[in-house]
Amino acid sequence: PRPGFHAMMNEPGINPRKPTAGFIGFTLAPRLNAAGRLGQTEKAEQLMLTCDREEAVLLTAELEAMNRERQKIENDIWRDAQSQLKGKTPDGPIVLAADHWHQGVIGIAASRLAEQYCLPTVMISFSGNNGKGSCRSYGNFNLYQALAACSEYLDGFGGHALAAGLTIQRDKLDAFRHALRDYYVTHRPEPRPDVCCDLLLCDSTLLSIENVQALSQLEPYGSANPKPTL
């Protein structure tokens, strides 16, 4: 019934057979989120509040364009980060910085690097001497506790175990990088097993199309309720 959602769901290439939590989280939400990341939150707000279907279609197109711009910026940052790493896998947390990185997008790039290298990642964007960073964890490494242990090198920080933000002065960057690595070495999380089996099916007849489709009753999938892997 909301024109904004209706317009988004009917955007070419988006229309799902059935909207799931994954569709909302990875298709609709990033388009709304892109407006905020690029400093135009009011566009997403307008789309949610409008009662005019024509306006909703126009706003959806604007959000789609913003999302493409966000993706381009993210890819540029990611490629820049790859060049800084020079093709080598670090032996501790990744801490990278640059003067031209977009503050609203570095968190997404940090998540991507954390997943690629299986390491906690900190991406910092400097303006003059002042840096703002987005941090993403990997595995069971508690990022918030790590930042607290290294706080003498930071102007401020906040967040939780998996994601955080920080502010730092340029001349403290190297000391922070070394301190975070030292903390990681003594608090390195246990490696994840390649396969985690919660249930062993000894009766192959249970793997019917009907039973697999019935798993949809467990939705929405997400944190602490991951989608089943067969």
PDB file of C-alpha atoms in Angstrom:
ATOM      1  CA  PRO A   1       0.000   0.000   0.000  1.00  0.00           C
ATOM      2  CA  ARG A   2       2.950   2.412   0.311  1.00  0.00           C
ATOM      3  CA  PRO A   3       3.727   3.934  -3.107  1.00  0.00           C
ATOM      4  CA  GLY A   4       7.440   4.186  -2.282  1.00  0.00           C
ATOM      5  CA  PHE A   5       7.831   0.463  -1.643  1.00  0.00           C
ATOM      6  CA  HIS A   6       5.550  -0.349  -4.559  1.00  0.00           C
ATOM      7  CA  ALA A   7       7.758   1.671  -6.908  1.00  0.00           C
ATOM      8  CA  MET A   8      10.942   0.081  -5.591  1.00  0.00           C
ATOM      9  CA  MET A   9       9.537  -3.440  -5.898  1.00  0.00           C
ATOM     10  CA  ASN A  10       8.638  -2.751  -9.518  1.00  0.00           C
ATOM     11  CA  GLU A  11      11.954  -1.209 -10.530  1.00  0.00           C
ATOM     12  CA  PRO A  12      13.302  -3.119 -13.571  1.00  0.00           C
ATOM     13  CA  GLY A  13      15.559  -5.960 -12.475  1.00  0.00           C
ATOM     14  CA  ILE A  14      14.380  -5.845  -8.855  1.00  0.00           C
ATOM     15  CA  ASN A  15      10.871  -7.316  -8.805  1.00  0.00           C
ATOM     16  CA  PRO A  16      11.071 -10.492  -6.670  1.00  0.00           C
ATOM     17  CA  ARG A  17       8.840 -13.538  -6.874  1.00  0.00           C
ATOM     18  CA  LYS A  18       8.549 -13.340  -3.104  1.00  0.00           C
ATOM     19  CA  PRO A  19      10.031 -10.670  -0.845  1.00  0.00           C
ATOM     20  CA  THR A  20      12.232 -12.348   1.775  1.00  0.00           C
ATOM     21  CA  ALA A  21      14.404 -10.959   4.562  1.00  0.00           C
ATOM     22  CA  GLY A  22      17.391 -11.429   2.250  1.00  0.00           C
ATOM     23  CA  PHE A  23      15.688  -9.447  -0.518  1.00  0.00           C
ATOM     24  CA  ILE A  24      14.879  -6.631   1.878  1.00  0.00           C
ATOM     25  CA  GLY A  25      18.368  -6.658   3.425  1.00  0.00           C
ATOM     26  CA  PHE A  26      20.426  -6.924   0.254  1.00  0.00           C
ATOM     27  CA  THR A  27      18.235  -5.333  -2.429  1.00  0.00           C
ATOM     28  CA  LEU A  28      15.836  -2.762  -0.984  1.00  0.00           C
ATOM     29  CA  ALA A  29      17.805  -1.567   2.045  1.00  0.00           C
ATOM     30  CA  PRO A  30      21.036  -0.718   0.170  1.00  0.00           C
ATOM     31  CA  ARG A  31      19.087   1.580  -2.139  1.00  0.00           C
ATOM     32  CA  LEU A  32      17.576   3.442   0.808  1.00  0.00           C
ATOM     33  CA  ASN A  33      20.928   3.386   2.587  1.00  0.00           C
ATOM     34  CA  ALA A  34      22.777   4.836  -0.403  1.00  0.00           C
ATOM     35  CA  ALA A  35      20.970   8.164   0.005  1.00  0.00           C
ATOM     36  CA  GLY A  36      22.263   8.562   3.548  1.00  0.00           C
ATOM     37  CA  ARG A  37      25.773   7.454   2.649  1.00  0.00           C
ATOM     38  CA  LEU A  38      25.924  10.127  -0.042  1.00  0.00           C
ATOM     39  CA  GLY A  39      24.472  12.799   2.254  1.00  0.00           C
ATOM     40  CA  GLN A  40      20.976  12.969   0.734  1.00  0.00           C
ATOM     41  CA  THR A  41      18.917  11.192   3.372  1.00  0.00           C
ATOM     42  CA  GLU A  42      15.878  13.336   2.595  1.00  0.00           C
ATOM     43  CA  LYS A  43      15.393  11.503  -0.714  1.00  0.00           C
ATOM     44  CA  ALA A  44      14.844   8.196   1.073  1.00  0.00           C
ATOM     45  CA  GLU A  45      12.595   9.927   3.599  1.00  0.00           C
ATOM     46  CA  GLN A  46      10.491  11.430   0.804  1.00  0.00           C
ATOM     47  CA  LEU A  47      10.130   8.030  -0.836  1.00  0.00           C
ATOM     48  CA  MET A  48       8.878   6.452   2.386  1.00  0.00           C
ATOM     49  CA  LEU A  49       6.386   9.243   3.083  1.00  0.00           C
ATOM     50  CA  THR A  50       5.006  10.068  -0.355  1.00  0.00           C
ATOM     51  CA  CYS A  51       1.423   9.213  -1.219  1.00  0.00           C
ATOM     52  CA  ASP A  52       1.945  10.043  -4.893  1.00  0.00           C
ATOM     53  CA  ARG A  53       2.783   7.090  -7.152  1.00  0.00           C
ATOM     54  CA  GLU A  54       4.355   9.252  -9.874  1.00  0.00           C
ATOM     55  CA  GLU A  55       6.605  10.978  -7.351  1.00  0.00           C
ATOM     56  CA  ALA A  56       7.521   7.549  -5.950  1.00  0.00           C
ATOM     57  CA  VAL A  57       8.663   6.348  -9.379  1.00  0.00           C
ATOM     58  CA  LEU A  58      10.839   9.450  -9.853  1.00  0.00           C
ATOM     59  CA  LEU A  59      12.369   9.153  -6.379  1.00  0.00           C
ATOM     60  CA  THR A  60      13.030   5.442  -6.920  1.00  0.00           C
ATOM     61  CA  ALA A  61      14.968   6.291 -10.067  1.00  0.00           C
ATOM     62  CA  GLU A  62      17.007   8.851  -8.124  1.00  0.00           C
ATOM     63  CA  LEU A  63      17.811   6.302  -5.420  1.00  0.00           C
ATOM     64  CA  GLU A  64      18.793   3.771  -8.067  1.00  0.00           C
ATOM     65  CA  ALA A  65      21.232   6.321  -9.537  1.00  0.00           C
ATOM     66  CA  MET A  66      22.631   7.067  -6.068  1.00  0.00           C
ATOM     67  CA  ASN A  67      23.108   3.379  -5.403  1.00  0.00           C
ATOM     68  CA  ARG A  68      25.070   2.982  -8.627  1.00  0.00           C
ATOM     69  CA  GLU A  69      27.214   5.968  -7.631  1.00  0.00           C
ATOM     70  CA  ARG A  70      27.741   4.424  -4.190  1.00  0.00           C
ATOM     71  CA  GLN A  71      28.816   1.157  -5.830  1.00  0.00           C
ATOM     72  CA  LYS A  72      31.320   2.997  -8.043  1.00  0.00           C
ATOM     73  CA  ILE A  73      32.795   4.875  -5.084  1.00  0.00           C
ATOM     74  CA  GLU A  74      32.983   1.636  -3.094  1.00  0.00           C
ATOM     75  CA  ASN A  75      34.772  -0.166  -5.947  1.00  0.00           C
ATOM     76  CA  ASP A  76      37.242   2.717  -6.331  1.00  0.00           C
ATOM     77  CA  ILE A  77      38.052   2.591  -2.590  1.00  0.00           C
ATOM     78  CA  TRP A  78      38.360  -1.199  -2.700  1.00  0.00           C
ATOM     79  CA  ARG A  79      40.778  -1.073  -5.641  1.00  0.00           C
ATOM     80  CA  ASP A  80      42.790   1.642  -3.884  1.00  0.00           C
ATOM     81  CA  ALA A  81      42.954  -0.513  -0.764  1.00  0.00           C
ATOM     82  CA  GLN A  82      44.103  -3.494  -2.822  1.00  0.00           C
ATOM     83  CA  SER A  83      46.933  -1.424  -4.274  1.00  0.00           C
ATOM     84  CA  GLN A  84      48.014  -0.404  -0.764  1.00  0.00           C
ATOM     85  CA  LEU A  85      48.135  -4.066   0.257  1.00  0.00           C
ATOM     86  CA  LYS A  86      50.208  -4.874  -2.866  1.00  0.00           C
ATOM     87  CA  GLY A  87      48.688  -8.317  -3.216  1.00  0.00           C
ATOM     88  CA  LYS A  88      49.959  -9.491   0.174  1.00  0.00           C
ATOM     89  CA  THR A  89      47.818 -10.945   2.950  1.00  0.00           C
ATOM     90  CA  PRO A  90      48.610  -9.108   6.224  1.00  0.00           C
ATOM     91  CA  ASP A  91      49.481 -11.132   9.315  1.00  0.00           C
ATOM     92  CA  GLY A  92      47.186  -9.032  11.481  1.00  0.00           C
ATOM     93  CA  PRO A  93      44.310  -6.552  11.312  1.00  0.00           C
ATOM     94  CA  ILE A  94      44.156  -4.464   8.146  1.00  0.00           C
ATOM     95  CA  VAL A  95      44.515  -0.735   8.880  1.00  0.00           C
ATOM     96  CA  LEU A  96      44.464   1.478   5.787  1.00  0.00           C
ATOM     97  CA  ALA A  97      44.078   5.220   5.327  1.00  0.00           C
ATOM     98  CA  ALA A  98      43.771   7.823   2.579  1.00  0.00           C
ATOM     99  CA  ASP A  99      42.859  11.470   2.187  1.00  0.00           C
ATOM    100  CA  HIS A 100      40.291  11.081  -0.567  1.00  0.00           C
ATOM    101  CA  TRP A 101      38.108   8.187   0.612  1.00  0.00           C
ATOM    102  CA  HIS A 102      34.400   8.934   0.969  1.00  0.00           C
ATOM    103  CA  GLN A 103      33.502   8.842   4.654  1.00  0.00           C
ATOM    104  CA  GLY A 104      30.023   7.449   3.997  1.00  0.00           C
ATOM    105  CA  VAL A 105      31.241   4.457   1.998  1.00  0.00           C
ATOM    106  CA  ILE A 106      34.443   3.239   3.689  1.00  0.00           C
ATOM    107  CA  GLY A 107      32.471   0.990   6.038  1.00  0.00           C
ATOM    108  CA  ILE A 108      31.176  -1.090   3.121  1.00  0.00           C
ATOM    109  CA  ALA A 109      34.694  -1.386   1.701  1.00  0.00           C
ATOM    110  CA  ALA A 110      35.960  -2.421   5.154  1.00  0.00           C
ATOM    111  CA  SER A 111      33.351  -5.203   5.310  1.00  0.00           C
ATOM    112  CA  ARG A 112      34.408  -6.417   1.892  1.00  0.00           C
ATOM    113  CA  LEU A 113      38.102  -6.530   2.817  1.00  0.00           C
ATOM    114  CA  ALA A 114      37.371  -8.248   6.143  1.00  0.00           C
ATOM    115  CA  GLU A 115      35.528 -11.030   4.313  1.00  0.00           C
ATOM    116  CA  GLN A 116      38.172 -11.289   1.586  1.00  0.00           C
ATOM    117  CA  TYR A 117      41.165 -11.598   3.928  1.00  0.00           C
ATOM    118  CA  CYS A 118      39.368 -13.103   6.963  1.00  0.00           C
ATOM    119  CA  LEU A 119      40.813 -10.320   9.115  1.00  0.00           C
ATOM    120  CA  PRO A 120      39.433  -7.362  11.096  1.00  0.00           C
ATOM    121  CA  THR A 121      39.658  -4.239   8.953  1.00  0.00           C
ATOM    122  CA  VAL A 122      39.896  -0.517   9.710  1.00  0.00           C
ATOM    123  CA  MET A 123      39.495   2.047   6.915  1.00  0.00           C
ATOM    124  CA  ILE A 124      40.319   5.669   7.778  1.00  0.00           C
ATOM    125  CA  SER A 125      39.536   8.800   5.782  1.00  0.00           C
ATOM    126  CA  PHE A 126      41.686  11.828   6.671  1.00  0.00           C
ATOM    127  CA  SER A 127      40.819  15.489   6.306  1.00  0.00           C
ATOM    128  CA  GLY A 128      43.910  17.414   7.285  1.00  0.00           C
ATOM    129  CA  ASN A 129      45.153  15.858  10.522  1.00  0.00           C
ATOM    130  CA  ASN A 130      41.758  14.508  11.544  1.00  0.00           C
ATOM    131  CA  GLY A 131      40.796  10.997  10.567  1.00  0.00           C
ATOM    132  CA  LYS A 132      37.468   9.200  10.798  1.00  0.00           C
ATOM    133  CA  GLY A 133      37.471   5.440  10.515  1.00  0.00           C
ATOM    134  CA  SER A 134      35.030   2.592  10.001  1.00  0.00           C
ATOM    135  CA  CYS A 135      35.948  -0.778  11.463  1.00  0.00           C
ATOM    136  CA  ARG A 136      34.622  -4.264  10.724  1.00  0.00           C
ATOM    137  CA  SER A 137      35.487  -7.450  12.567  1.00  0.00           C
ATOM    138  CA  TYR A 138      35.839 -10.999  11.359  1.00  0.00           C
ATOM    139  CA  GLY A 139      35.075 -14.252  13.156  1.00  0.00           C
ATOM    140  CA  ASN A 140      34.840 -13.986  16.926  1.00  0.00           C
ATOM    141  CA  PHE A 141      37.285 -11.103  17.329  1.00  0.00           C
ATOM    142  CA  ASN A 142      35.753  -8.476  19.645  1.00  0.00           C
ATOM    143  CA  LEU A 143      36.470  -5.224  17.850  1.00  0.00           C
ATOM    144  CA  TYR A 144      35.100  -2.952  20.564  1.00  0.00           C
ATOM    145  CA  GLN A 145      37.372  -4.456  23.227  1.00  0.00           C
ATOM    146  CA  ALA A 146      40.324  -4.160  20.838  1.00  0.00           C
ATOM    147  CA  LEU A 147      39.675  -0.445  20.289  1.00  0.00           C
ATOM    148  CA  ALA A 148      39.276   0.065  24.033  1.00  0.00           C
ATOM    149  CA  ALA A 149      42.697  -1.533  24.574  1.00  0.00           C
ATOM    150  CA  CYS A 150      44.212   0.836  21.967  1.00  0.00           C
ATOM    151  CA  SER A 151      42.233   3.913  23.001  1.00  0.00           C
ATOM    152  CA  GLU A 152      45.305   5.909  24.057  1.00  0.00           C
ATOM    153  CA  TYR A 153      45.980   6.437  20.345  1.00  0.00           C
ATOM    154  CA  LEU A 154      42.404   7.470  19.502  1.00  0.00           C
ATOM    155  CA  ASP A 155      40.439  10.674  19.974  1.00  0.00           C
ATOM    156  CA  GLY A 156      37.284   8.619  20.329  1.00  0.00           C
ATOM    157  CA  PHE A 157      35.554   5.391  19.344  1.00  0.00           C
ATOM    158  CA  GLY A 158      32.227   3.621  19.620  1.00  0.00           C
ATOM    159  CA  GLY A 159      30.323   0.632  18.331  1.00  0.00           C
ATOM    160  CA  HIS A 160      30.100  -3.024  19.259  1.00  0.00           C
ATOM    161  CA  ALA A 161      31.943  -6.330  18.858  1.00  0.00           C
ATOM    162  CA  LEU A 162      31.443  -6.610  15.094  1.00  0.00           C
ATOM    163  CA  ALA A 163      31.477  -3.009  13.851  1.00  0.00           C
ATOM    164  CA  ALA A 164      32.730   0.306  15.170  1.00  0.00           C
ATOM    165  CA  GLY A 165      33.819   3.808  14.303  1.00  0.00           C
ATOM    166  CA  LEU A 166      36.785   5.860  15.483  1.00  0.00           C
ATOM    167  CA  THR A 167      38.465   9.244  15.267  1.00  0.00           C
ATOM    168  CA  ILE A 168      42.243   9.584  15.204  1.00  0.00           C
ATOM    169  CA  GLN A 169      45.011  12.115  14.557  1.00  0.00           C
ATOM    170  CA  ARG A 170      47.288  11.468  11.590  1.00  0.00           C
ATOM    171  CA  ASP A 171      50.450  11.287  13.722  1.00  0.00           C
ATOM    172  CA  LYS A 172      48.931   8.478  15.837  1.00  0.00           C
ATOM    173  CA  LEU A 173      48.121   6.197  12.894  1.00  0.00           C
ATOM    174  CA  ASP A 174      51.272   4.053  12.895  1.00  0.00           C
ATOM    175  CA  ALA A 175      51.249   3.623  16.670  1.00  0.00           C
ATOM    176  CA  PHE A 176      47.586   2.598  16.548  1.00  0.00           C
ATOM    177  CA  ARG A 177      48.276   0.124  13.728  1.00  0.00           C
ATOM    178  CA  HIS A 178      51.048  -1.571  15.737  1.00  0.00           C
ATOM    179  CA  ALA A 179      49.032  -1.567  18.972  1.00  0.00           C
ATOM    180  CA  LEU A 180      46.031  -3.150  17.277  1.00  0.00           C
ATOM    181  CA  ARG A 181      48.228  -5.842  15.725  1.00  0.00           C
ATOM    182  CA  ASP A 182      49.841  -6.618  19.112  1.00  0.00           C
ATOM    183  CA  TYR A 183      46.396  -6.922  20.693  1.00  0.00           C
ATOM    184  CA  TYR A 184      45.216  -9.196  17.892  1.00  0.00           C
ATOM    185  CA  VAL A 185      48.216 -11.529  18.298  1.00  0.00           C
ATOM    186  CA  THR A 186      47.346 -12.137  21.963  1.00  0.00           C
ATOM    187  CA  HIS A 187      43.583 -12.323  21.379  1.00  0.00           C
ATOM    188  CA  ARG A 188      43.486 -14.140  18.066  1.00  0.00           C
ATOM    189  CA  PRO A 189      40.126 -15.922  17.672  1.00  0.00           C
ATOM    190  CA  GLU A 190      39.896 -19.635  17.062  1.00  0.00           C
ATOM    191  CA  PRO A 191      39.760 -20.398  13.324  1.00  0.00           C
ATOM    192  CA  ARG A 192      36.357 -21.253  11.942  1.00  0.00           C
ATOM    193  CA  PRO A 193      35.858 -24.860  10.850  1.00  0.00           C
ATOM    194  CA  ASP A 194      35.397 -25.359   7.113  1.00  0.00           C
ATOM    195  CA  VAL A 195      32.067 -27.100   7.729  1.00  0.00           C
ATOM    196  CA  CYS A 196      29.765 -26.668  10.716  1.00  0.00           C
ATOM    197  CA  CYS A 197      27.149 -29.430  10.866  1.00  0.00           C
ATOM    198  CA  ASP A 198      24.274 -28.842  13.235  1.00  0.00           C
ATOM    199  CA  LEU A 199      22.355 -31.900  12.065  1.00  0.00           C
ATOM    200  CA  LEU A 200      23.270 -35.149  10.341  1.00  0.00           C
ATOM    201  CA  LEU A 201      20.442 -36.612   8.270  1.00  0.00           C
ATOM    202  CA  CYS A 202      20.720 -40.393   8.239  1.00  0.00           C
ATOM    203  CA  ASP A 203      17.415 -40.834   6.432  1.00  0.00           C
ATOM    204  CA  SER A 204      17.813 -39.543   2.872  1.00  0.00           C
ATOM    205  CA  THR A 205      14.055 -39.547   2.329  1.00  0.00           C
ATOM    206  CA  LEU A 206      13.889 -36.461   4.568  1.00  0.00           C
ATOM    207  CA  LEU A 207      15.602 -34.493   1.789  1.00  0.00           C
ATOM    208  CA  SER A 208      12.452 -34.111  -0.237  1.00  0.00           C
ATOM    209  CA  ILE A 209      11.482 -30.983  -2.160  1.00  0.00           C
ATOM    210  CA  GLU A 210       8.552 -30.559   0.200  1.00  0.00           C
ATOM    211  CA  ASN A 211      10.724 -30.656   3.330  1.00  0.00           C
ATOM    212  CA  VAL A 212      13.339 -28.314   1.904  1.00  0.00           C
ATOM    213  CA  GLN A 213      10.646 -25.811   0.902  1.00  0.00           C
ATOM    214  CA  ALA A 214       9.182 -26.097   4.410  1.00  0.00           C
ATOM    215  CA  LEU A 215      12.379 -24.526   5.771  1.00  0.00           C
ATOM    216  CA  SER A 216      10.937 -21.191   4.630  1.00  0.00           C
ATOM    217  CA  GLN A 217       8.788 -21.339   7.780  1.00  0.00           C
ATOM    218  CA  LEU A 218      11.964 -20.559   9.735  1.00  0.00           C
ATOM    219  CA  GLU A 219      12.329 -17.157   8.036  1.00  0.00           C
ATOM    220  CA  PRO A 220      13.315 -14.413   8.435  1.00  0.00           C
ATOM    221  CA  TYR A 221      16.922 -15.561   8.318  1.00  0.00           C
ATOM    222  CA  GLY A 222      19.694 -13.313   9.578  1.00  0.00           C
ATOM    223  CA  SER A 223      22.000 -12.843  12.512  1.00  0.00           C
ATOM    224  CA  ALA A 224      21.687 -15.762  14.991  1.00  0.00           C
ATOM    225  CA  ASN A 225      19.267 -17.477  12.581  1.00  0.00           C
ATOM    226  CA  PRO A 226      21.355 -18.161   9.448  1.00  0.00           C
ATOM    227  CA  LYS A 227      19.833 -19.579   6.310  1.00  0.00           C
ATOM    228  CA  PRO A 228      20.130 -23.389   6.317  1.00  0.00           C
ATOM    229  CA  THR A 229      22.842 -24.873   4.110  1.00  0.00           C
ATOM    230  CA  LEU A 230      22.212 -28.393   2.842  1.00  0.00           C
TER     231      LEU A 230
END
